[in-house]
CSV table of C-alpha atoms and ligand atoms in Angstrom, one decimal:
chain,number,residue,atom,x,y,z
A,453,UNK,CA,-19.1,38.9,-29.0
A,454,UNK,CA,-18.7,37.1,-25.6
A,455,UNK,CA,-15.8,38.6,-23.7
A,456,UNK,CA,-13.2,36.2,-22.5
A,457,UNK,CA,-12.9,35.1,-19.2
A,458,UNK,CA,-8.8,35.2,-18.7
A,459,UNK,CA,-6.7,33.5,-15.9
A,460,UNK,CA,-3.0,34.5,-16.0
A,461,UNK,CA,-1.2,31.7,-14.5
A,462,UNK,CA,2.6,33.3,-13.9
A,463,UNK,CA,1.0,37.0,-14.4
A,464,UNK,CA,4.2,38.9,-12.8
A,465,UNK,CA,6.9,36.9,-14.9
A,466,UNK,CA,7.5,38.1,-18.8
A,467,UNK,CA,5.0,36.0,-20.5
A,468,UNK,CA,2.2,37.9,-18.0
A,469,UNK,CA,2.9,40.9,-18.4
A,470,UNK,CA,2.8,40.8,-22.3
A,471,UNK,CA,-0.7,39.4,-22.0
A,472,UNK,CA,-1.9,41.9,-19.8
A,473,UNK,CA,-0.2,44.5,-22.5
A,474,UNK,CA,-3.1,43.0,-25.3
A,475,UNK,CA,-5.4,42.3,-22.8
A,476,UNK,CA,-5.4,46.5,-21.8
A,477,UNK,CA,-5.9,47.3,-25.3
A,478,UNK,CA,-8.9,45.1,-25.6
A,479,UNK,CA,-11.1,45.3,-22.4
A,480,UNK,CA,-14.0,44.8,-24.9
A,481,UNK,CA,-13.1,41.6,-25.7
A,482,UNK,CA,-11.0,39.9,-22.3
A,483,UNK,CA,-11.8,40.4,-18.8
A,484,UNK,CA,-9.1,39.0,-15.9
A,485,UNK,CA,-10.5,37.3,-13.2
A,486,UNK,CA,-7.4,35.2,-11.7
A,487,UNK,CA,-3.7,36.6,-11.5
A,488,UNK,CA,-0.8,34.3,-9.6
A,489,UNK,CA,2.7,34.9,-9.0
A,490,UNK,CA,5.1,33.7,-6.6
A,491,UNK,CA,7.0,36.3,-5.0
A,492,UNK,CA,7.1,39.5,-6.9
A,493,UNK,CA,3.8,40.7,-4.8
A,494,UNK,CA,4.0,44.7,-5.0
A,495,UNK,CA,4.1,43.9,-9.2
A,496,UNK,CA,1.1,41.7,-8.6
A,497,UNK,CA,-0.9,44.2,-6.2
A,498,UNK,CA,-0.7,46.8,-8.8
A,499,UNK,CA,-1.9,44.1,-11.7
A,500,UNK,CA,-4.5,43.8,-8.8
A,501,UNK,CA,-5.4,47.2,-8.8
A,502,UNK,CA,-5.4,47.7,-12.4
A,503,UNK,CA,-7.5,45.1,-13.9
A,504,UNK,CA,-9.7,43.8,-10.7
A,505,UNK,CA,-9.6,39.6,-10.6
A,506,UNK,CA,-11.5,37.6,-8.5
A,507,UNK,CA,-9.1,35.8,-6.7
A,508,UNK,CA,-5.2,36.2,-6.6
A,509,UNK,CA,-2.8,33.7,-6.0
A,510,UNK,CA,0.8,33.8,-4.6
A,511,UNK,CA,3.3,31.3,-3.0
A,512,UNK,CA,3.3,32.0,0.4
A,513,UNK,CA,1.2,32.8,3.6
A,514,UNK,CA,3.9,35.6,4.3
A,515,UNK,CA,3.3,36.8,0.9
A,516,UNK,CA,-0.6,36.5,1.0
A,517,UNK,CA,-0.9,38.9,3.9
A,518,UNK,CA,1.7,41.5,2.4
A,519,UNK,CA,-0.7,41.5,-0.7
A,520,UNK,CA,-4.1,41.9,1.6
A,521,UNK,CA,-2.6,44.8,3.4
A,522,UNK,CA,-2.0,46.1,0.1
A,523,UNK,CA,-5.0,45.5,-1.6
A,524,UNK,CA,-7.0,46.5,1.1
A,525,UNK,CA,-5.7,50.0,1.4
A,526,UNK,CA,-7.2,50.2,-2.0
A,527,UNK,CA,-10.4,49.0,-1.2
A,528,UNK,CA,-9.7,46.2,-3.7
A,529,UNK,CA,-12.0,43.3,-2.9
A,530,UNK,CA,-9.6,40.6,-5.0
A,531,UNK,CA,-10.0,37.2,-3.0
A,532,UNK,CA,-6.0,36.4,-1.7
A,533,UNK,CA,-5.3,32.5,-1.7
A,534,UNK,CA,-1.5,31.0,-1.5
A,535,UNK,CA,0.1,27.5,-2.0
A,536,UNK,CA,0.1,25.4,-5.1
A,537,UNK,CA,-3.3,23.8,-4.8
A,538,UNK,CA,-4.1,27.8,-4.7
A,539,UNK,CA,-3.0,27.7,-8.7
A,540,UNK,CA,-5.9,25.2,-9.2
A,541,UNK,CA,-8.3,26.8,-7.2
A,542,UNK,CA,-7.4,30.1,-9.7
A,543,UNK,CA,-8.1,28.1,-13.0
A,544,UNK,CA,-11.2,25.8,-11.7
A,545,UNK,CA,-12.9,28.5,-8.9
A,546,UNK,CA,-12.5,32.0,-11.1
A,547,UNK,CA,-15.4,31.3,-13.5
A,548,UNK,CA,-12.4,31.5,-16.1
A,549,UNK,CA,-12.8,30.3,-20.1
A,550,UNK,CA,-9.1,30.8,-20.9
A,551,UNK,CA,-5.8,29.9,-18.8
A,552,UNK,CA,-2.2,31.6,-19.9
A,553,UNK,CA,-0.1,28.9,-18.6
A,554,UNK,CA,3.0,30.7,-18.0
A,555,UNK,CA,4.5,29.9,-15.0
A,556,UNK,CA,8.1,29.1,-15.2
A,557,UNK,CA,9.1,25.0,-14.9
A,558,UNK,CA,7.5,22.4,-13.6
A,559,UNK,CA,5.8,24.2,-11.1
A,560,UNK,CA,3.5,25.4,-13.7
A,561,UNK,CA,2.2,21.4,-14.7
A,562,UNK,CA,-0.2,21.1,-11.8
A,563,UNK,CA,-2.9,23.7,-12.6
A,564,UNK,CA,-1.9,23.6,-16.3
A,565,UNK,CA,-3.0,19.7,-16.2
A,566,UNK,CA,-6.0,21.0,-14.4
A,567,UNK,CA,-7.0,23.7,-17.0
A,568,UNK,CA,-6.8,20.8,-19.9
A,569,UNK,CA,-8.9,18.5,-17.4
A,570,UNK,CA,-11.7,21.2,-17.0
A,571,UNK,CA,-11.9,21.9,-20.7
A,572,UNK,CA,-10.2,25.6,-20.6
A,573,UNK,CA,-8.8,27.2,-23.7
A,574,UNK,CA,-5.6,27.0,-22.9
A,575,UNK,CA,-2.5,28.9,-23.7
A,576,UNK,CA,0.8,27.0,-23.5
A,577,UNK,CA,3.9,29.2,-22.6
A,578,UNK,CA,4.9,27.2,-20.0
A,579,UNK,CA,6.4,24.3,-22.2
A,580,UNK,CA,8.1,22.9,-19.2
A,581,UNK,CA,4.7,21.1,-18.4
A,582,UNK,CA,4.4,19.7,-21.6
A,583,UNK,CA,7.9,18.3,-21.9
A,584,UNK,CA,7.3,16.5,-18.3
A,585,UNK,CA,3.8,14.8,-19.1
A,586,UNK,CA,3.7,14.8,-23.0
A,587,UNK,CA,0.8,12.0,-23.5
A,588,UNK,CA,-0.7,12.8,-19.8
A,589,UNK,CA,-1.3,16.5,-21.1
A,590,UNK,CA,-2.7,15.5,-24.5
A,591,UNK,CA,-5.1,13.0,-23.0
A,592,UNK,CA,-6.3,15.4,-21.2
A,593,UNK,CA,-6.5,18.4,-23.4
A,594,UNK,CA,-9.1,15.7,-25.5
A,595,UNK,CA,-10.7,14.3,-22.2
A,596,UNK,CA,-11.6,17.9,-21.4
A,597,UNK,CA,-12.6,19.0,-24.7
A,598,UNK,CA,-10.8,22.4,-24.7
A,599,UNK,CA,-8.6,23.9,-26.9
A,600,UNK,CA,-4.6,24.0,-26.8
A,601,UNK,CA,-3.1,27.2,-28.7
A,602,UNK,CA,0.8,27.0,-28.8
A,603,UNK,CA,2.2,30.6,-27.3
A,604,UNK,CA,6.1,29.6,-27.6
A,605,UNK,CA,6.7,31.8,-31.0
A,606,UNK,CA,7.7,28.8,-33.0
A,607,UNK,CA,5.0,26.1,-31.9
A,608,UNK,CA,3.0,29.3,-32.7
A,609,UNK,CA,4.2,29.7,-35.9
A,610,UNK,CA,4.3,26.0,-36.8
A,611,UNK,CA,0.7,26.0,-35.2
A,612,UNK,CA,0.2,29.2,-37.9
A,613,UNK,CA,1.6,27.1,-41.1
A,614,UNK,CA,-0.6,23.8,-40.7
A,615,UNK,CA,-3.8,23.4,-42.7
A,616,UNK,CA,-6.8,24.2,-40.3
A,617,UNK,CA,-7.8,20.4,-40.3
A,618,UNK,CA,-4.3,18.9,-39.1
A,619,UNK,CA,-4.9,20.1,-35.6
A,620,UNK,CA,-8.1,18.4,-35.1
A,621,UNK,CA,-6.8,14.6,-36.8
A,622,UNK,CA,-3.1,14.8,-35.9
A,623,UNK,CA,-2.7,11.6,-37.1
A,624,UNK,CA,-3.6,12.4,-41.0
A,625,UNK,CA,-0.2,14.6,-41.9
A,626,UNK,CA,-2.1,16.3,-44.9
A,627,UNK,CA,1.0,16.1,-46.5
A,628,UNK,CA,3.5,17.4,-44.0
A,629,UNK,CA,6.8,16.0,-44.6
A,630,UNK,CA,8.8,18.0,-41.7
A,631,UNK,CA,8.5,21.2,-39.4
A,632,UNK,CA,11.2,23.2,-39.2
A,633,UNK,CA,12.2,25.2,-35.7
A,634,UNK,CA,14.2,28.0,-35.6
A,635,UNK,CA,16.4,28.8,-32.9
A,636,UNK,CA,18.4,32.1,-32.6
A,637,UNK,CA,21.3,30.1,-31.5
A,638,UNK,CA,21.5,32.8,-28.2
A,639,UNK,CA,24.3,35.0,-26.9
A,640,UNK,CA,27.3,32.7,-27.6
A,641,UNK,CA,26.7,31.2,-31.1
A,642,UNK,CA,29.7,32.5,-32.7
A,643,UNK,CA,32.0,32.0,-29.6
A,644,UNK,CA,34.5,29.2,-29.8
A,645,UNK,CA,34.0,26.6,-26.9
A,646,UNK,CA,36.8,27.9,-24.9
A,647,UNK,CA,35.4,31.1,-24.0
A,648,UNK,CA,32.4,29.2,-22.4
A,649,UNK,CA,34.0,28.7,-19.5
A,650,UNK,CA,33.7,31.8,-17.7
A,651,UNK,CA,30.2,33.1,-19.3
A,652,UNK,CA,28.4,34.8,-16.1
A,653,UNK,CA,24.7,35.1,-15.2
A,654,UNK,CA,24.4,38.5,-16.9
A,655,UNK,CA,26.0,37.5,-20.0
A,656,UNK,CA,23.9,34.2,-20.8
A,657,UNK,CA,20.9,36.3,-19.8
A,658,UNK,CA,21.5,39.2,-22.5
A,659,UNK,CA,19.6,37.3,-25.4
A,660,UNK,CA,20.3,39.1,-28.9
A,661,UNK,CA,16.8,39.3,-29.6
A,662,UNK,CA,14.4,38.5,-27.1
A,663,UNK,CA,13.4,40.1,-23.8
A,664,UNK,CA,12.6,36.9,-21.6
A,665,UNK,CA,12.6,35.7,-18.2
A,666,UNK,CA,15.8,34.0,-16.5
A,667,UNK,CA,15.6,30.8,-16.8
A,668,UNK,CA,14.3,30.5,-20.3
A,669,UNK,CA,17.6,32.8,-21.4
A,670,UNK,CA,20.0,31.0,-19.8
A,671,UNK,CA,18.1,27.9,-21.6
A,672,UNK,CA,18.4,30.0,-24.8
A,673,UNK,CA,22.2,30.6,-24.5
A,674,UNK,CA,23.0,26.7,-24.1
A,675,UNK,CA,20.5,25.9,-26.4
A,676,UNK,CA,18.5,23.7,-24.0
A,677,UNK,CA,15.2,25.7,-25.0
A,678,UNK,CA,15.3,24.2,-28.5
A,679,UNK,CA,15.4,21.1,-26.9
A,680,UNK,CA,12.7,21.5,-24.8
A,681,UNK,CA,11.0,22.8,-27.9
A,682,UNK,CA,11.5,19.3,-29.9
A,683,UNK,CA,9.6,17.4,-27.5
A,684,UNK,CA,7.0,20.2,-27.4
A,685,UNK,CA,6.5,20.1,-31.1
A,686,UNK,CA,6.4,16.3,-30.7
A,687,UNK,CA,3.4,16.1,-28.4
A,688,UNK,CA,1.2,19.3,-29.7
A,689,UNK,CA,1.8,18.3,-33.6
A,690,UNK,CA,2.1,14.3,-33.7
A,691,UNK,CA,4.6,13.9,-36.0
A,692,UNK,CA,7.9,11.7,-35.7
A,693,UNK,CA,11.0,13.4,-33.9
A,694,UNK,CA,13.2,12.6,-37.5
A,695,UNK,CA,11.2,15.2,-38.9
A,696,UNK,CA,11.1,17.7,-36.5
A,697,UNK,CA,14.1,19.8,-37.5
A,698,UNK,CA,15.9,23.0,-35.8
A,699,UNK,CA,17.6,25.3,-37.7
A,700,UNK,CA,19.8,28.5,-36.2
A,701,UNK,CA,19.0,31.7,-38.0
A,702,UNK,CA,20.4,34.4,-35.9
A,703,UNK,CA,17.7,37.3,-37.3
A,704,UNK,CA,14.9,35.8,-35.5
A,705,UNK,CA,12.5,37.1,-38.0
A,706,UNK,CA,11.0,33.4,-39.2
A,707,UNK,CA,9.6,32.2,-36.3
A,708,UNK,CA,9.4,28.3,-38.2
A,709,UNK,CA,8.0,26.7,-41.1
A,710,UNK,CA,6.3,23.4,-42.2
A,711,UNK,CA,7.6,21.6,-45.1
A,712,UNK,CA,4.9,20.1,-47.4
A,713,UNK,CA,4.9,17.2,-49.8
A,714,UNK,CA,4.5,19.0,-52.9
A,715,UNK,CA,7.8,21.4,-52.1
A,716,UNK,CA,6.2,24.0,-50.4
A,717,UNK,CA,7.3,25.5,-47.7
A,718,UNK,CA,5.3,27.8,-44.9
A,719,UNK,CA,7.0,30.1,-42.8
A,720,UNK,CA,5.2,32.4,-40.4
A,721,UNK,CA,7.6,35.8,-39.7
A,722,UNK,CA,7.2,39.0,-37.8
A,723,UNK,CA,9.0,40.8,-35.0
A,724,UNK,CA,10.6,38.9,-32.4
A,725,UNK,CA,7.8,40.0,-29.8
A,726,UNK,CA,5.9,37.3,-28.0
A,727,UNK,CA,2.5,39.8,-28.3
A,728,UNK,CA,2.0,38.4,-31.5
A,729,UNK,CA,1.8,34.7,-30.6
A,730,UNK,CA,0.0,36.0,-27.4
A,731,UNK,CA,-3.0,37.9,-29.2
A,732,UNK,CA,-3.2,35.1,-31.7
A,733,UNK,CA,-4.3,32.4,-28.9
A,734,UNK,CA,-6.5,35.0,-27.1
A,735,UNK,CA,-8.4,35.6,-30.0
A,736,UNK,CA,-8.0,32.4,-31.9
A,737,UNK,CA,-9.4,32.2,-34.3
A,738,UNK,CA,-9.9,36.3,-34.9
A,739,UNK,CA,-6.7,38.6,-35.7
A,740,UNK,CA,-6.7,42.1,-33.0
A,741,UNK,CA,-4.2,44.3,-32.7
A,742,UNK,CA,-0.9,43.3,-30.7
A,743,UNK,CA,0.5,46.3,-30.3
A,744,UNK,CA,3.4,45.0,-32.7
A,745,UNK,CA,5.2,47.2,-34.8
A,746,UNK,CA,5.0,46.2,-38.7
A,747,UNK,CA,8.0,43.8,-40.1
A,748,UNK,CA,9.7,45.8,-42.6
A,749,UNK,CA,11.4,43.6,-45.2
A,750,UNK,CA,13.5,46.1,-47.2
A,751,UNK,CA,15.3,47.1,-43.6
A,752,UNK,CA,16.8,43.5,-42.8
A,753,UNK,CA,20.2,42.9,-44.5
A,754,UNK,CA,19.8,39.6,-44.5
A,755,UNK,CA,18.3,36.4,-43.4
A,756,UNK,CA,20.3,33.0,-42.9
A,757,UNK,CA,20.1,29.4,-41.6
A,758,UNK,CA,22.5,26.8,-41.0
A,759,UNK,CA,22.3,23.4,-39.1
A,760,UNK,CA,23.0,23.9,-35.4
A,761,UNK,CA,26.2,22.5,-34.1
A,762,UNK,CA,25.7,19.4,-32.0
A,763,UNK,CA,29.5,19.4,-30.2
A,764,UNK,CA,28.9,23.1,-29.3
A,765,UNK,CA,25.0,22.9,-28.0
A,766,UNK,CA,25.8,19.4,-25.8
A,767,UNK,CA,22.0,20.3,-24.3
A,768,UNK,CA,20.4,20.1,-27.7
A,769,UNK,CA,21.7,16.7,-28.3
A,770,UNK,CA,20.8,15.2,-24.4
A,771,UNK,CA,17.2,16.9,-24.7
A,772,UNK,CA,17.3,14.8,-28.8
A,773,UNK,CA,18.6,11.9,-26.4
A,774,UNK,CA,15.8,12.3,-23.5
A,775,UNK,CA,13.3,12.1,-26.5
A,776,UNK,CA,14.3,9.0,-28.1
A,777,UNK,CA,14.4,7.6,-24.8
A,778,UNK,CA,10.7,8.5,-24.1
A,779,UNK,CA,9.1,7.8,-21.1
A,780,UNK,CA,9.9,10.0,-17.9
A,781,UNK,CA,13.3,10.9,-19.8
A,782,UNK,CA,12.2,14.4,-20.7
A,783,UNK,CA,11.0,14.7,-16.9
A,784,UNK,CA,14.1,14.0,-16.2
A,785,UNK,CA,16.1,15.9,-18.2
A,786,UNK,CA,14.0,18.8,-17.6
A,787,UNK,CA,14.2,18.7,-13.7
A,788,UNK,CA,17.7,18.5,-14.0
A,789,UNK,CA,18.0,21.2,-16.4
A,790,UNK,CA,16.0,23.7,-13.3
A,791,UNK,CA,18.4,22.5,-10.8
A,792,UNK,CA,21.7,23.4,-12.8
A,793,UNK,CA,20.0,26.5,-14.3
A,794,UNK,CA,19.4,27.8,-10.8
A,795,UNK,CA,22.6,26.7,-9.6
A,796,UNK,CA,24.6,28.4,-12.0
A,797,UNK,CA,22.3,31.4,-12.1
A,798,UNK,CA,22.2,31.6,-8.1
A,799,UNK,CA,25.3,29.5,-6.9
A,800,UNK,CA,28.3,29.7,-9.0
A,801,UNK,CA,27.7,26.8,-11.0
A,802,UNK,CA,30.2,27.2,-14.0
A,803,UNK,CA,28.0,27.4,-17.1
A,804,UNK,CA,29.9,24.5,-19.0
A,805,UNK,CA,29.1,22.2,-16.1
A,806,UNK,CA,24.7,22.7,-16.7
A,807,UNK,CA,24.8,19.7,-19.5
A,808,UNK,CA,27.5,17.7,-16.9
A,809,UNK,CA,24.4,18.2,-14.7
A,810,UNK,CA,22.1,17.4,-16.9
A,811,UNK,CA,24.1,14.2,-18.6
A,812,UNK,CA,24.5,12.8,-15.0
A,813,UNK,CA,20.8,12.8,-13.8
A,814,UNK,CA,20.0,11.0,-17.5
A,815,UNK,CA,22.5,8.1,-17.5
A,816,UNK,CA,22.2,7.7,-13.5
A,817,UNK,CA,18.3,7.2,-13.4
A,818,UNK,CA,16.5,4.7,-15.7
A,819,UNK,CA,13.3,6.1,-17.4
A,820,UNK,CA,9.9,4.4,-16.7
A,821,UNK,CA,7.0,4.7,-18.2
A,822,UNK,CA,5.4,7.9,-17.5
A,823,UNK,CA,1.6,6.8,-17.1
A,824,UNK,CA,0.2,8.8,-14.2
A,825,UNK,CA,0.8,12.4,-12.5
A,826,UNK,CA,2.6,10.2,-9.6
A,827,UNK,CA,5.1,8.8,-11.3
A,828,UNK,CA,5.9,11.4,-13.6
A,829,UNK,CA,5.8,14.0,-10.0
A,830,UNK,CA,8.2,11.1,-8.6
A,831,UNK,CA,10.7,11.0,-11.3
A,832,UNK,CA,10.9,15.0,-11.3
A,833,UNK,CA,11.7,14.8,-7.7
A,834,UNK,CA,14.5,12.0,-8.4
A,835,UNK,CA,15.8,13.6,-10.7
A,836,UNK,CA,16.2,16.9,-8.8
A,837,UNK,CA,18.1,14.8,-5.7
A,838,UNK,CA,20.0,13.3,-8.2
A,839,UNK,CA,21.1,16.8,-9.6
A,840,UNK,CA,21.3,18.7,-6.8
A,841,UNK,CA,23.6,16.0,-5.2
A,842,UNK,CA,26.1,16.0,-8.4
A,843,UNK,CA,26.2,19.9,-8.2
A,844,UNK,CA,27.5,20.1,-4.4
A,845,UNK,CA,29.9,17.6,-5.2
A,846,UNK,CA,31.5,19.5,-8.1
A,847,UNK,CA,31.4,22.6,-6.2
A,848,UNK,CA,32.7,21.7,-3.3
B,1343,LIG,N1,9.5,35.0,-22.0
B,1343,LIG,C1,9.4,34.6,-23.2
B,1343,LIG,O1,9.5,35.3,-24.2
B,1343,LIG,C2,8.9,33.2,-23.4
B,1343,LIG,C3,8.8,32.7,-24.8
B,1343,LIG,C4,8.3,31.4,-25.0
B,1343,LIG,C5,8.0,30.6,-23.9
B,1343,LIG,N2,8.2,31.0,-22.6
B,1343,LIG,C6,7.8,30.1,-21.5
B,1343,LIG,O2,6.9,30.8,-20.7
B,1343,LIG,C7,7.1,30.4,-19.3
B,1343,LIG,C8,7.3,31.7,-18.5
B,1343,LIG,O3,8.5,32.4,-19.0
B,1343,LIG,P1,8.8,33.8,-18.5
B,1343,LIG,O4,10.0,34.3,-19.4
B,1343,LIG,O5,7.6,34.7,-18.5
B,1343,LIG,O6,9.3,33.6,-17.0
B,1343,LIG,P2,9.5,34.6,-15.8
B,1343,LIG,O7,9.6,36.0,-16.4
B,1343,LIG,O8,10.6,34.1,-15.0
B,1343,LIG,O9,8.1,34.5,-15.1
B,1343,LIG,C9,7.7,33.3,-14.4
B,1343,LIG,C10,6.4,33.5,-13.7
B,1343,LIG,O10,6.1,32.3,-12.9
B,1343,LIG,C11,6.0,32.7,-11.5
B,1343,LIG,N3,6.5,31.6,-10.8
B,1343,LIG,C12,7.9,31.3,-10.7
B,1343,LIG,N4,8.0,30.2,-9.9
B,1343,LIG,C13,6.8,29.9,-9.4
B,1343,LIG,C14,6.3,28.9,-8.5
B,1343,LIG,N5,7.1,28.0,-7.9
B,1343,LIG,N6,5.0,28.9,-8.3
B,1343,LIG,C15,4.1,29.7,-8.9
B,1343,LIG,N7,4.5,30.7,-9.7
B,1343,LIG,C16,5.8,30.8,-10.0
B,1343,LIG,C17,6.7,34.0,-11.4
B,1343,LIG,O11,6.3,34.7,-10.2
B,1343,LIG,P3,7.2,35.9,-9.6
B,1343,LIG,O12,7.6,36.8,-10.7
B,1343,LIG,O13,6.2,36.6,-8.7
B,1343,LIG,O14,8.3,35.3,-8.8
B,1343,LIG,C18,6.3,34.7,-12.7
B,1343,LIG,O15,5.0,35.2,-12.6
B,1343,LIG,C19,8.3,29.5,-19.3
B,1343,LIG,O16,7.9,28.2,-19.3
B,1343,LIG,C20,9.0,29.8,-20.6
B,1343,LIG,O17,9.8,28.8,-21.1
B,1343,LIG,C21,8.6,32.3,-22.4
């Protein structure tokens, strides 16, 4: 068995430390050779320590020195670059096989982009990337010839419940009539609208179910996520946004199904832990051990689903919006989304006002096509002047 050559793109957030969990229990089968992370460097000097890359990666000169000093006290011989071009340099330079793409937002689509191009098995937590350059990715996922495992649980799932052949000829369904996403619904799903308005940091990031990073739970809570999600299933599964469904079901136990012509339905379930979708693209197309704890059925009281609530999720329907719209909408959308997100989460932004934020940048700048890295880089930084603008002027 050849052992895997692993780059953790993002390797200090949530998604990275999780992989290095199944990566510890397996050092037969992975080996790291590239960790990044922006500014959490004492985390990333003991990842250093621990599992020995080649080269380490973080944002900043300042930050590149600190982790030296640190590393070299240790006699740890880890090669220290900074910067984004750095984040290529980690995927291209490291000798690596496999990327983990799981750098928060769309910081993460430059070296993502560049582990499709080079023909990398790659790992795609960081769905961000995806939404901004849906066709540019997929291009180049088949240019480069590499493999694209889904690691958000239900693109994992859905990824799980399709017949082995539909990933290689999209375009023949095999008789898939619909996939079905579930979404936990977050924090506030039984809250009526008029408690909204004072939710705080803390509270939207206390998901029911799922220990995640920041940004992804406050994206959970409005609902924004599953949004991002629909344009995600769009470009990694080929099928037509009217049948790609989301459905709340508060247990997060089924992680989504795939409806089939013949009135089947597959649904992939287990414990809402992301090692499992994790240790499934590592070892693709093997099972190991996750270090998951069995699902037992007789223990759950119940499971349920009902059809999310439009007027209560305003997010869900702009990111359904942004996708019919095509083009650089969902870049759009997206960078707006980061720029409310970290405004409410680190300026007082009221959490109501996120989709305001997000509804402004959409109907104020007109999509284009998105055909190249430029335009799509362009439109991202648009949109975020647009936002950023609109949120000083509502907190002022
Ligand atoms: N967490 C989950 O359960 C989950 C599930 C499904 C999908 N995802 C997706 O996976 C991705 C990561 O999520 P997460 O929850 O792991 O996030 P997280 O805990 O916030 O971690 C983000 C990682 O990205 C790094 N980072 C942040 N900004 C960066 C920048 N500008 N340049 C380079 N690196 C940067 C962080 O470094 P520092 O920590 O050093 O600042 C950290 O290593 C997201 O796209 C999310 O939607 C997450």
């Amino acid at each position: 068995m050849a052992v895997r050559q692993v780059a953790i793109l993002g390797s200090t957030g949530s998604i990275g430390v999780n992989t290095l969990d199944v990566i510890r229990a397996h050092p037969d089968r992975f080996k790291v050779v590239a960790l990044t992370a922006a500014k959490q460097i004492e985390r990333l000097a003991a990842q250093c320590l621990e599992f020995k890359p080649l080269i380490a990666v973080v944002a900043d000169a300042q930050g590149a020195s600190q982790l030296s000093r640190l590393l070299q006290a240790q006699q740890i011989s880890t090669q220290v670059l900074y910067g984004p071009q750095a984040l290529v340099t980690a995927v291209t330079e490291s000798g690596c096989d496999t990327v983990m793409a799981a750098i928060v937002g769309a910081a993460g689509l430059v070296p993502t982009l560049a582990a499709a191009k080079a023909g990398k098995r790659v790992l795609l937590a960081n769905k961000e990337a995806l939404v901004m350059s849906g066709n540019l990715f997929m291009q180049a996922m088949k240019e480069g010839g590499g493999e694209l495992l889904p690691i958000d649980s239900e693109h994992n799932a859905i990824f799980q419940c399709l017949p082995d052949r539909f990933t290689q000829s999209p375009a023949d369904h095999l008789g898939v009539e619909e996939l079905w996403l579930t979404a936990s619904g977050g924090p506030f799903r039984d809250l009526p609208a008029t408690s909204l308005a004072t939710i705080t940091p803390e509270q939207a990031c206390a998901h029911p179910n799922w220990v995640m990073g920041r940004k992804i739970s406050v994206d959970s809570a409005t609902m924004m996520n599953k949004g991002l999600e629909v344009i995600e299933a769009f470009w990694l599964f080929g099928l037509p946004l009217d049948k790609i469904k989301v459905l709340i079901h508060p247990q997060s136990v089924v992680h989504s199904m795939v409806r089939y012509r013949d009135g089947s339905v597959l649904a992939q379930m287990g414990q809402p832990d992301m090692r499992t979708p994790i240790a499934y693209g590592l070892a693709w197309p093997e099972r190991i051990d996750a270090g998951v704890g069995q699902l037992n059925l007789t223990q759950l009281a119940s499971l349920s689903f009902s059809e999310p609530n439009l007027a209560q999720f305003p997010c869900l329907n702009l990111a359904f919006s942004a996708a019919r719209a095509g083009g650089t909408a969902p870049t759009i959308l997206n960078a707006a989304n980061e720029v409310a997100v970290a405004a409410f989460l680190d300026s007082g932004l009221p959490y109501l006002q996120i989709a305001q934020v997000v509804e402004h940048a959409l109907d104020t700048i007109a999509p284009i096509e998105a055909n190249s890295l430029e335009t799509i880089l362009q439109a991202d930084a648009q949109a975020r002047a647009v936002a950023s603008s609109f949120v000083h002027s509502i907190s002022r």
